[in-house]
Amino acid sequence: MSEQLIRALLLALLTALIALPVGYFVAQWAGWSVFCAGLALQMVFHFRNFARLERWSKAPVVDGNLEGEGSWDGIFGRLYRHEKDLREQIAKRDKEIAMLIEAGQALTDGVVLLDQNNHILFCNTTAETQLALVIRTDRGQPIVNLVRQPEFVHYLQEADFSRPLTLRSDRSEDRVLSIYMIPYAGDRRLMQIKDVTQTDRLDRMRRDFVANVSHELRTPLTVLAGFLETLQEIELDRDERQRYLGMMSEQSTRMEMIVQDLLTLSSIESAPPPQNDIVDMANLIDKLRRDAEGLSHGRHTIIAETDGRGDLSGAEPELVSAFGNLVANAVRYTPPGGTVRISWHANAQGAEFAVQDSGIGIDPKHIPRLTERFYRVDRGRSRDAGGTGLGLAIVKHSLSRHQAQLEIKSTPGVGSRFAAHFPANRIVGL
Ligand code: ADP
């Protein structure tokens, strides 16, 4: 029997014990009146506390105390502590959930949680960017309504998640995503999205590189083999023989140049950090101007521009080769009558070496790929101009080894500007 009930019965008994002598000695009605008044007082007391409990249960507050009277105090105290414990547990869980969500947000991979019908339950900010989702409005939406590429829809329908899906973003063609579907909590799915743009690009570059080297070397080799066959099979007079030998020599020089550039590239790639020669920039700019004039044979106006301030600290042969390639390209891709401007400017913040030309220019879509090996805007034009397609790859590698950035600005038909930006710690003698 509950403590509360025993107390109530005892109080009723006590009231009866007081009422009995009154009824016996005074009058029966007086005894009943005392008994009823006692019970009524008890009821008022209980109703008061009950009403208090009712009020509190509608809006339980744990920062203000819930106080009861008499035997109610113990009940209220236990209820209050229970409510307080519950709230503390909920707050702790909320904190843990918030931390888990924060961890999900911090992931560099995109994460989308889907229910059994492929409706979105949650996604982190990386996934929002990758798939153009907005969780605030997209929660509860079927994912196929928002990621509509047929290959993705097919992947979900097939439900064979043993291999990831490679998806090219429909917003930016350059972005490649790899999607893994991982089952969890029975029939729910966790979509993990990796941005593999860089790996995909490197893979493509490697494939292109092998194909390009083979192609670049095969062309002069085939020509050489053809000439050799002709020389072996056909009697030629002395002049014709000389002409054939001259053309063969041209092809072998071409092959030599390609192999030389490949060796330069691979030696730059595997070399230890560049030693710190002091490169006299005023001298180098002058030499580059003379080289440009030699290449141009007077067909261009060559301008060298420097205030003579600051020299570079780095591997001189690499820097000379990088700058030389930029100057040679400017002359090569500028029609006769054009201008090539070579400049060097340094200050305490850093320095810029730039080559600007008024040449054929480059369509913006080619610019991000120009420094890839063998990437050429116009293969025929480059070959005719004596290019190997490796010049800018060498430039980029040499510059990045000196913590310099290559900036390319170009307008087709107007000209190009290739600028190398060096950090302050590479500049000496200011
Ligand atoms: P290449 O040996 O073919 O010149 P590079 O790597 O030096 O190879 O340059 C890559 C491509 O970039 C060139 O084939 C050419 O299409 C383009 N290019 C480089 N420099 C210039 C320039 N100054 N003006 C126009 N196009 C340029």
Short mmCIF file of C-alpha atoms and ligand atoms in Angstrom, two decimals:
data_model
loop_
_atom_site.label_atom_id
_atom_site.label_comp_id
_atom_site.label_asym_id
_atom_site.label_seq_id
_atom_site.Cartn_x
_atom_site.Cartn_y
_atom_site.Cartn_z
CA MET A 1 0.00 0.00 0.00
CA SER A 2 1.38 3.40 -0.89
CA GLU A 3 2.72 5.74 1.78
CA GLN A 4 0.29 8.41 0.62
CA LEU A 5 -2.74 6.15 1.07
CA ILE A 6 -1.64 5.03 4.56
CA ARG A 7 -1.25 8.70 5.57
CA ALA A 8 -4.71 9.52 4.22
CA LEU A 9 -6.27 6.60 6.13
CA LEU A 10 -4.43 7.57 9.33
CA LEU A 11 -5.63 11.15 9.01
CA ALA A 12 -9.21 9.95 8.43
CA LEU A 13 -8.84 7.74 11.51
CA LEU A 14 -7.51 10.68 13.55
CA THR A 15 -10.45 12.82 12.42
CA ALA A 16 -12.82 10.05 13.41
CA LEU A 17 -11.13 9.78 16.85
CA ILE A 18 -11.65 13.51 17.43
CA ALA A 19 -15.23 13.42 16.07
CA LEU A 20 -16.32 10.42 18.21
CA PRO A 21 -16.04 12.09 21.70
CA VAL A 22 -17.63 15.22 20.26
CA GLY A 23 -20.57 13.14 18.95
CA TYR A 24 -20.81 11.24 22.23
CA PHE A 25 -20.56 14.16 24.71
CA VAL A 26 -21.98 17.08 22.70
CA ALA A 27 -24.36 15.89 20.03
CA GLN A 28 -24.29 13.33 17.20
CA TRP A 29 -24.65 15.98 14.52
CA ALA A 30 -21.66 17.88 16.04
CA GLY A 31 -19.54 14.73 15.83
CA TRP A 32 -20.43 14.19 12.14
CA SER A 33 -19.74 17.86 11.45
CA VAL A 34 -16.23 17.60 12.92
CA PHE A 35 -15.58 14.42 10.94
CA CYS A 36 -16.79 15.95 7.63
CA ALA A 37 -14.89 19.19 8.26
CA GLY A 38 -11.70 17.18 8.89
CA LEU A 39 -12.17 15.19 5.66
CA ALA A 40 -12.99 18.38 3.72
CA LEU A 41 -9.80 20.03 4.98
CA GLN A 42 -7.82 17.00 3.83
CA MET A 43 -9.48 17.15 0.40
CA VAL A 44 -8.72 20.87 0.04
CA PHE A 45 -5.09 20.16 0.95
CA HIS A 46 -4.85 17.37 -1.64
CA PHE A 47 -6.66 19.34 -4.36
CA ARG A 48 -4.33 22.31 -3.85
CA ASN A 49 -1.29 20.11 -4.36
CA PHE A 50 -2.93 18.21 -7.18
CA ALA A 51 -3.70 21.49 -8.97
CA ARG A 52 -0.05 22.54 -8.49
CA LEU A 53 1.09 19.24 -10.01
CA GLU A 54 -1.32 19.63 -12.89
CA ARG A 55 -0.06 23.14 -13.64
CA TRP A 56 3.56 22.02 -13.55
CA SER A 57 2.95 18.93 -15.70
CA LYS A 58 1.57 21.18 -18.45
CA ALA A 59 4.80 23.23 -18.55
CA PRO A 60 7.49 21.50 -16.49
CA VAL A 61 10.18 23.96 -15.49
CA VAL A 62 13.40 22.68 -14.04
CA ASP A 63 15.14 25.91 -13.18
CA GLY A 64 12.40 26.99 -10.72
CA ASN A 65 11.76 24.52 -7.88
CA LEU A 66 8.56 22.48 -7.74
CA GLU A 67 7.48 22.60 -4.12
CA GLY A 68 4.71 20.57 -2.52
CA GLU A 69 3.19 20.57 0.95
CA GLY A 70 3.45 17.78 3.47
CA SER A 71 3.54 14.33 1.99
CA TRP A 72 3.33 15.83 -1.54
CA ASP A 73 6.75 17.34 -1.13
CA GLY A 74 8.47 13.94 -1.50
CA ILE A 75 6.48 13.12 -4.66
CA PHE A 76 7.19 16.54 -6.18
CA GLY A 77 10.88 16.23 -5.33
CA ARG A 78 11.16 12.86 -7.09
CA LEU A 79 9.23 14.08 -10.12
CA TYR A 80 11.36 17.20 -10.30
CA ARG A 81 14.63 15.21 -10.15
CA HIS A 82 13.35 12.75 -12.75
CA GLU A 83 12.43 15.56 -15.13
CA LYS A 84 15.78 17.25 -14.51
CA ASP A 85 17.71 14.00 -15.21
CA LEU A 86 15.70 13.45 -18.37
CA ARG A 87 16.44 16.96 -19.58
CA GLU A 88 20.12 16.57 -18.85
CA GLN A 89 20.21 13.29 -20.76
CA ILE A 90 18.40 14.85 -23.73
CA ALA A 91 20.78 17.84 -23.69
CA LYS A 92 23.76 15.42 -23.63
CA ARG A 93 22.34 13.42 -26.55
CA ASP A 94 21.61 16.66 -28.45
CA LYS A 95 25.21 17.71 -27.90
CA GLU A 96 26.49 14.34 -29.13
CA ILE A 97 24.22 14.47 -32.18
CA ALA A 98 25.36 18.04 -32.90
CA MET A 99 28.97 16.91 -32.69
CA LEU A 100 28.29 13.99 -35.05
CA ILE A 101 26.63 16.38 -37.50
CA GLU A 102 29.60 18.72 -37.18
CA ALA A 103 31.96 15.81 -37.88
CA GLY A 104 29.85 14.97 -40.95
CA GLN A 105 30.07 18.60 -42.06
CA ALA A 106 33.84 18.60 -41.62
CA LEU A 107 34.31 15.63 -43.98
CA THR A 108 36.00 16.52 -47.24
CA ASP A 109 33.90 13.84 -48.93
CA GLY A 110 30.24 14.54 -49.58
CA VAL A 111 27.76 12.51 -47.50
CA VAL A 112 24.04 12.11 -48.21
CA LEU A 113 21.80 9.92 -46.04
CA LEU A 114 18.85 8.38 -47.87
CA ASP A 115 15.82 6.52 -46.51
CA GLN A 116 14.51 3.25 -47.98
CA ASN A 117 12.77 5.20 -50.78
CA ASN A 118 15.89 7.20 -51.65
CA HIS A 119 14.52 10.37 -50.09
CA ILE A 120 17.09 12.72 -48.59
CA LEU A 121 17.40 12.63 -44.80
CA PHE A 122 20.61 14.59 -44.40
CA CYS A 123 23.54 15.86 -46.43
CA ASN A 124 26.70 17.71 -45.47
CA THR A 125 27.87 20.98 -46.99
CA THR A 126 30.40 19.22 -49.24
CA ALA A 127 27.57 17.21 -50.81
CA GLU A 128 25.50 20.39 -51.13
CA THR A 129 28.28 21.93 -53.23
CA GLN A 130 29.01 18.77 -55.20
CA LEU A 131 25.39 18.01 -56.12
CA ALA A 132 23.90 21.53 -55.91
CA LEU A 133 21.61 20.51 -53.04
CA VAL A 134 20.19 22.80 -50.37
CA ILE A 135 19.38 20.64 -47.34
CA ARG A 136 17.04 23.24 -45.85
CA THR A 137 14.62 22.87 -48.76
CA ASP A 138 15.63 19.48 -50.19
CA ARG A 139 15.22 17.37 -47.05
CA GLY A 140 12.60 14.70 -47.71
CA GLN A 141 12.85 15.05 -51.50
CA PRO A 142 13.63 12.02 -53.70
CA ILE A 143 17.29 12.33 -54.65
CA VAL A 144 16.54 11.51 -58.31
CA ASN A 145 14.45 14.69 -58.52
CA LEU A 146 17.57 16.69 -57.76
CA VAL A 147 20.39 14.63 -59.31
CA ARG A 148 18.89 13.84 -62.64
CA GLN A 149 21.77 12.46 -64.69
CA PRO A 150 20.49 9.26 -66.37
CA GLU A 151 23.54 7.25 -65.27
CA PHE A 152 22.83 8.13 -61.63
CA VAL A 153 19.13 7.28 -61.90
CA HIS A 154 20.06 3.98 -63.58
CA TYR A 155 22.65 3.25 -60.86
CA LEU A 156 20.00 3.69 -58.15
CA GLN A 157 17.45 1.59 -60.04
CA GLU A 158 19.91 -1.24 -60.73
CA ALA A 159 20.92 -1.16 -57.04
CA ASP A 160 24.19 -2.96 -57.77
CA PHE A 161 26.48 -0.99 -55.49
CA SER A 162 29.47 -3.35 -55.65
CA ARG A 163 31.28 -0.70 -57.71
CA PRO A 164 31.22 3.09 -57.38
CA LEU A 165 29.60 5.25 -60.03
CA THR A 166 31.74 7.81 -61.81
CA LEU A 167 29.64 10.88 -62.48
CA ARG A 168 30.58 13.96 -64.45
CA SER A 169 28.94 16.96 -62.86
CA ASP A 170 26.29 18.42 -65.15
CA ARG A 171 27.06 21.94 -63.92
CA SER A 172 30.79 21.94 -64.46
CA GLU A 173 32.12 19.50 -67.03
CA ASP A 174 35.52 19.49 -65.40
CA ARG A 175 34.22 18.08 -62.12
CA VAL A 176 34.29 14.31 -61.78
CA LEU A 177 32.63 12.60 -58.81
CA SER A 178 32.90 9.04 -57.61
CA ILE A 179 29.76 7.87 -55.78
CA TYR A 180 29.74 4.98 -53.31
CA MET A 181 26.42 3.67 -51.98
CA ILE A 182 26.76 2.08 -48.55
CA PRO A 183 23.77 0.35 -46.90
CA TYR A 184 23.18 1.13 -43.22
CA ALA A 185 20.47 0.71 -40.58
CA GLY A 186 18.70 -2.03 -42.57
CA ASP A 187 17.38 -0.51 -45.77
CA ARG A 188 18.78 3.01 -45.53
CA ARG A 189 21.70 4.18 -47.68
CA LEU A 190 24.69 6.36 -47.12
CA MET A 191 25.96 8.02 -50.26
CA GLN A 192 29.65 8.87 -50.09
CA ILE A 193 30.82 11.25 -52.80
CA LYS A 194 34.51 11.70 -53.58
CA ASP A 195 35.74 14.45 -55.84
CA VAL A 196 38.11 12.61 -58.19
CA THR A 197 38.58 15.49 -60.63
CA GLN A 198 42.29 15.68 -59.93
CA THR A 199 42.95 11.93 -60.20
CA ASP A 200 40.85 11.73 -63.34
CA ARG A 201 42.81 14.61 -64.82
CA LEU A 202 46.14 13.00 -63.93
CA ASP A 203 44.98 9.69 -65.39
CA ARG A 204 43.95 11.36 -68.61
CA MET A 205 47.24 13.28 -68.72
CA ARG A 206 49.22 10.06 -68.24
CA ARG A 207 47.30 8.28 -70.99
CA ASP A 208 47.66 11.28 -73.29
CA PHE A 209 51.35 11.53 -72.48
CA VAL A 210 52.13 7.94 -73.47
CA ALA A 211 50.04 8.28 -76.61
CA ASN A 212 51.67 11.62 -77.42
CA VAL A 213 55.27 10.49 -76.92
CA SER A 214 54.63 7.51 -79.20
CA HIS A 215 52.96 9.69 -81.77
CA GLU A 216 55.55 12.47 -81.64
CA LEU A 217 58.45 10.05 -82.11
CA ARG A 218 56.69 7.80 -84.59
CA THR A 219 56.06 10.58 -87.07
CA PRO A 220 59.74 11.52 -87.68
CA LEU A 221 60.71 7.84 -87.42
CA THR A 222 58.28 6.88 -90.17
CA VAL A 223 59.59 9.70 -92.37
CA LEU A 224 63.19 8.62 -91.68
CA ALA A 225 62.40 4.97 -92.47
CA GLY A 226 60.75 6.07 -95.72
CA PHE A 227 63.81 8.07 -96.80
CA LEU A 228 66.14 5.21 -95.87
CA GLU A 229 64.11 2.81 -97.99
CA THR A 230 64.20 5.23 -100.91
CA LEU A 231 67.96 5.66 -100.57
CA GLN A 232 68.42 1.89 -100.50
CA GLU A 233 66.17 1.12 -103.42
CA ILE A 234 66.54 4.01 -105.82
CA GLU A 235 69.71 5.24 -107.51
CA LEU A 236 69.81 9.00 -106.84
CA ASP A 237 72.15 11.62 -108.18
CA ARG A 238 74.38 13.50 -105.76
CA ASP A 239 72.10 16.57 -105.34
CA GLU A 240 69.02 14.56 -104.74
CA ARG A 241 70.86 12.35 -102.29
CA GLN A 242 71.98 15.50 -100.41
CA ARG A 243 68.42 16.81 -100.35
CA TYR A 244 67.15 13.52 -98.90
CA LEU A 245 69.94 13.43 -96.33
CA GLY A 246 69.09 17.03 -95.35
CA MET A 247 65.44 16.09 -94.76
CA MET A 248 66.53 13.03 -92.77
CA SER A 249 68.76 15.18 -90.64
CA GLU A 250 65.81 17.55 -89.99
CA GLN A 251 63.72 14.63 -88.71
CA SER A 252 66.48 13.30 -86.52
CA THR A 253 67.06 16.79 -85.07
CA ARG A 254 63.36 16.94 -84.30
CA MET A 255 63.53 13.60 -82.49
CA GLU A 256 66.60 14.75 -80.63
CA MET A 257 64.80 17.92 -79.50
CA ILE A 258 61.82 15.94 -78.22
CA VAL A 259 64.07 13.50 -76.34
CA GLN A 260 66.11 16.42 -74.97
CA ASP A 261 62.99 18.20 -73.69
CA LEU A 262 61.69 14.95 -72.17
CA LEU A 263 64.99 14.45 -70.38
CA THR A 264 64.95 18.07 -69.13
CA LEU A 265 61.44 17.59 -67.80
CA SER A 266 62.18 14.33 -66.06
CA SER A 267 65.40 15.70 -64.56
CA ILE A 268 63.53 18.75 -63.20
CA GLU A 269 60.85 16.50 -61.77
CA SER A 270 63.25 14.20 -59.96
CA ALA A 271 65.87 16.79 -59.01
CA PRO A 272 66.42 17.90 -55.41
CA PRO A 273 65.24 21.44 -54.51
CA PRO A 274 67.05 24.02 -56.64
CA GLN A 275 70.34 25.42 -55.34
CA ASN A 276 70.43 29.13 -54.65
CA ASP A 277 72.51 30.74 -57.41
CA ILE A 278 72.18 34.49 -57.65
CA VAL A 279 70.78 35.13 -61.12
CA ASP A 280 71.78 38.58 -62.38
CA MET A 281 68.46 39.63 -63.88
CA ALA A 282 69.66 42.73 -65.75
CA ASN A 283 72.15 40.52 -67.59
CA LEU A 284 69.64 37.77 -68.16
CA ILE A 285 67.02 40.16 -69.57
CA ASP A 286 69.63 41.50 -71.96
CA LYS A 287 70.62 37.99 -73.04
CA LEU A 288 66.95 37.04 -73.54
CA ARG A 289 66.47 40.15 -75.69
CA ARG A 290 69.44 39.15 -77.86
CA ASP A 291 68.16 35.55 -78.14
CA ALA A 292 64.75 36.87 -79.18
CA GLU A 293 66.33 39.07 -81.84
CA GLY A 294 68.31 36.06 -83.07
CA LEU A 295 65.12 33.98 -83.37
CA SER A 296 63.15 36.82 -84.93
CA HIS A 297 65.69 37.68 -87.65
CA GLY A 298 64.49 41.27 -87.50
CA ARG A 299 60.82 40.42 -88.14
CA HIS A 300 59.64 41.68 -84.73
CA THR A 301 60.18 44.61 -82.43
CA ILE A 302 61.80 43.30 -79.28
CA ILE A 303 61.59 45.46 -76.15
CA ALA A 304 63.34 44.72 -72.85
CA GLU A 305 62.00 46.56 -69.83
CA THR A 306 63.58 46.56 -66.37
CA ASP A 307 64.55 49.09 -63.75
CA GLY A 308 67.50 46.88 -62.81
CA ARG A 309 66.23 46.34 -59.27
CA GLY A 310 66.47 42.93 -57.62
CA ASP A 311 67.95 39.61 -58.67
CA LEU A 312 66.62 36.09 -58.37
CA SER A 313 67.84 33.36 -56.10
CA GLY A 314 67.49 29.88 -57.62
CA ALA A 315 68.85 27.33 -60.07
CA GLU A 316 70.15 29.48 -62.93
CA PRO A 317 69.96 26.84 -65.72
CA GLU A 318 66.32 26.06 -64.87
CA LEU A 319 65.31 29.72 -64.75
CA VAL A 320 67.16 30.52 -67.97
CA SER A 321 65.45 27.57 -69.67
CA ALA A 322 61.98 28.62 -68.37
CA PHE A 323 62.34 32.29 -69.38
CA GLY A 324 63.94 31.28 -72.70
CA ASN A 325 60.95 29.06 -73.52
CA LEU A 326 58.51 31.92 -72.87
CA VAL A 327 60.51 34.30 -75.06
CA ALA A 328 60.88 31.71 -77.87
CA ASN A 329 57.12 31.06 -77.81
CA ALA A 330 56.35 34.78 -78.00
CA VAL A 331 58.51 35.12 -81.12
CA ARG A 332 57.18 31.87 -82.62
CA TYR A 333 53.51 32.71 -82.17
CA THR A 334 53.73 36.37 -83.20
CA PRO A 335 53.43 37.12 -86.90
CA PRO A 336 56.11 39.34 -88.50
CA GLY A 337 55.71 43.02 -87.63
CA GLY A 338 54.55 42.21 -84.09
CA THR A 339 56.07 43.23 -80.78
CA VAL A 340 57.58 41.13 -77.99
CA ARG A 341 58.09 42.83 -74.63
CA ILE A 342 60.27 41.19 -71.98
CA SER A 343 60.04 42.71 -68.49
CA TRP A 344 61.35 42.26 -64.95
CA HIS A 345 60.06 44.19 -61.94
CA ALA A 346 60.86 43.49 -58.32
CA ASN A 347 59.87 45.04 -55.00
CA ALA A 348 59.72 44.00 -51.34
CA GLN A 349 56.53 41.99 -51.93
CA GLY A 350 57.92 39.88 -54.78
CA ALA A 351 58.84 40.05 -58.43
CA GLU A 352 57.37 39.50 -61.86
CA PHE A 353 59.07 38.27 -65.00
CA ALA A 354 56.77 38.72 -67.97
CA VAL A 355 56.77 38.21 -71.72
CA GLN A 356 54.06 39.99 -73.62
CA ASP A 357 53.46 39.63 -77.34
CA SER A 358 51.08 40.98 -79.94
CA GLY A 359 50.73 37.56 -81.52
CA ILE A 360 47.97 35.14 -82.46
CA GLY A 361 46.70 34.78 -78.87
CA ILE A 362 45.01 31.76 -77.32
CA ASP A 363 41.35 30.88 -76.94
CA PRO A 364 40.53 30.95 -73.17
CA LYS A 365 39.35 27.32 -73.24
CA HIS A 366 42.92 26.12 -73.98
CA ILE A 367 44.64 28.14 -71.25
CA PRO A 368 44.15 25.72 -68.30
CA ARG A 369 45.73 22.88 -70.33
CA LEU A 370 48.64 24.74 -71.95
CA THR A 371 51.21 23.51 -69.45
CA GLU A 372 50.31 19.83 -70.02
CA ARG A 373 52.95 17.93 -71.88
CA PHE A 374 52.43 17.93 -75.67
CA TYR A 375 49.31 20.04 -75.35
CA ARG A 376 49.21 22.36 -78.33
CA VAL A 377 46.48 24.64 -79.59
CA ASP A 378 47.48 24.04 -83.20
CA ARG A 379 49.66 20.95 -83.62
CA GLY A 380 50.67 21.77 -87.22
CA ARG A 381 51.59 25.35 -86.40
CA SER A 382 53.68 24.31 -83.39
CA ARG A 383 55.53 21.67 -85.41
CA ASP A 384 56.21 24.09 -88.28
CA ALA A 385 57.53 26.59 -85.75
CA GLY A 386 59.91 23.94 -84.37
CA GLY A 387 57.99 23.39 -81.11
CA THR A 388 58.01 20.14 -79.19
CA GLY A 389 54.89 20.85 -77.12
CA LEU A 390 56.94 20.49 -73.94
CA GLY A 391 58.13 24.08 -73.46
CA LEU A 392 55.39 25.28 -71.12
CA ALA A 393 55.47 22.02 -69.13
CA ILE A 394 59.16 22.71 -68.47
CA VAL A 395 58.34 26.34 -67.60
CA LYS A 396 55.65 25.32 -65.12
CA HIS A 397 57.85 22.76 -63.37
CA SER A 398 60.86 25.03 -63.16
CA LEU A 399 58.74 27.86 -61.77
CA SER A 400 56.91 25.75 -59.21
CA ARG A 401 60.27 24.51 -57.93
CA HIS A 402 61.02 28.18 -57.23
CA GLN A 403 57.59 28.72 -55.59
CA ALA A 404 56.62 30.92 -58.52
CA GLN A 405 53.20 31.02 -60.17
CA LEU A 406 52.68 31.17 -63.91
CA GLU A 407 49.90 33.53 -64.96
CA ILE A 408 48.65 33.38 -68.55
CA LYS A 409 46.46 36.08 -70.06
CA SER A 410 45.60 35.99 -73.71
CA THR A 411 43.14 37.32 -76.26
CA PRO A 412 42.88 35.58 -79.63
CA GLY A 413 44.08 37.87 -82.38
CA VAL A 414 45.45 40.44 -79.91
CA GLY A 415 48.26 38.75 -78.04
CA SER A 416 49.37 36.95 -74.91
CA ARG A 417 51.08 37.72 -71.64
CA PHE A 418 52.93 35.02 -69.72
CA ALA A 419 54.00 36.22 -66.27
CA ALA A 420 55.99 34.42 -63.58
CA HIS A 421 55.33 35.72 -60.06
CA PHE A 422 58.12 35.07 -57.56
CA PRO A 423 57.69 35.32 -53.78
CA ALA A 424 59.70 37.88 -51.78
CA ASN A 425 62.07 35.24 -50.37
CA ARG A 426 63.39 34.53 -53.90
CA ILE A 427 64.42 38.14 -54.47
CA VAL A 428 67.84 39.40 -53.50
CA GLY A 429 69.76 42.69 -53.81
CA LEU A 430 66.83 45.09 -53.55
P1 ADP B 1 55.32 24.34 -78.31
O1 ADP B 1 56.62 23.66 -78.37
O2 ADP B 1 54.26 23.73 -79.14
O3 ADP B 1 55.42 25.80 -78.43
P2 ADP B 1 54.69 24.90 -75.55
O4 ADP B 1 54.48 23.96 -74.42
O5 ADP B 1 55.80 25.87 -75.45
O6 ADP B 1 54.82 23.99 -76.83
O7 ADP B 1 53.34 25.67 -75.79
C1 ADP B 1 52.14 24.95 -75.85
C2 ADP B 1 51.16 25.62 -76.77
O8 ADP B 1 50.77 26.87 -76.22
C3 ADP B 1 51.74 25.96 -78.12
O9 ADP B 1 51.65 24.87 -79.00
C4 ADP B 1 50.87 27.12 -78.55
O10 ADP B 1 49.69 26.62 -79.12
C5 ADP B 1 50.51 27.80 -77.24
N1 ADP B 1 51.35 28.98 -76.97
C6 ADP B 1 52.42 29.04 -76.17
N2 ADP B 1 52.92 30.28 -76.12
C7 ADP B 1 52.12 31.05 -76.91
C8 ADP B 1 52.10 32.43 -77.28
N3 ADP B 1 52.98 33.30 -76.81
N4 ADP B 1 51.12 32.83 -78.12
C9 ADP B 1 50.20 31.97 -78.58
N5 ADP B 1 50.17 30.66 -78.29
C10 ADP B 1 51.11 30.20 -77.45
#
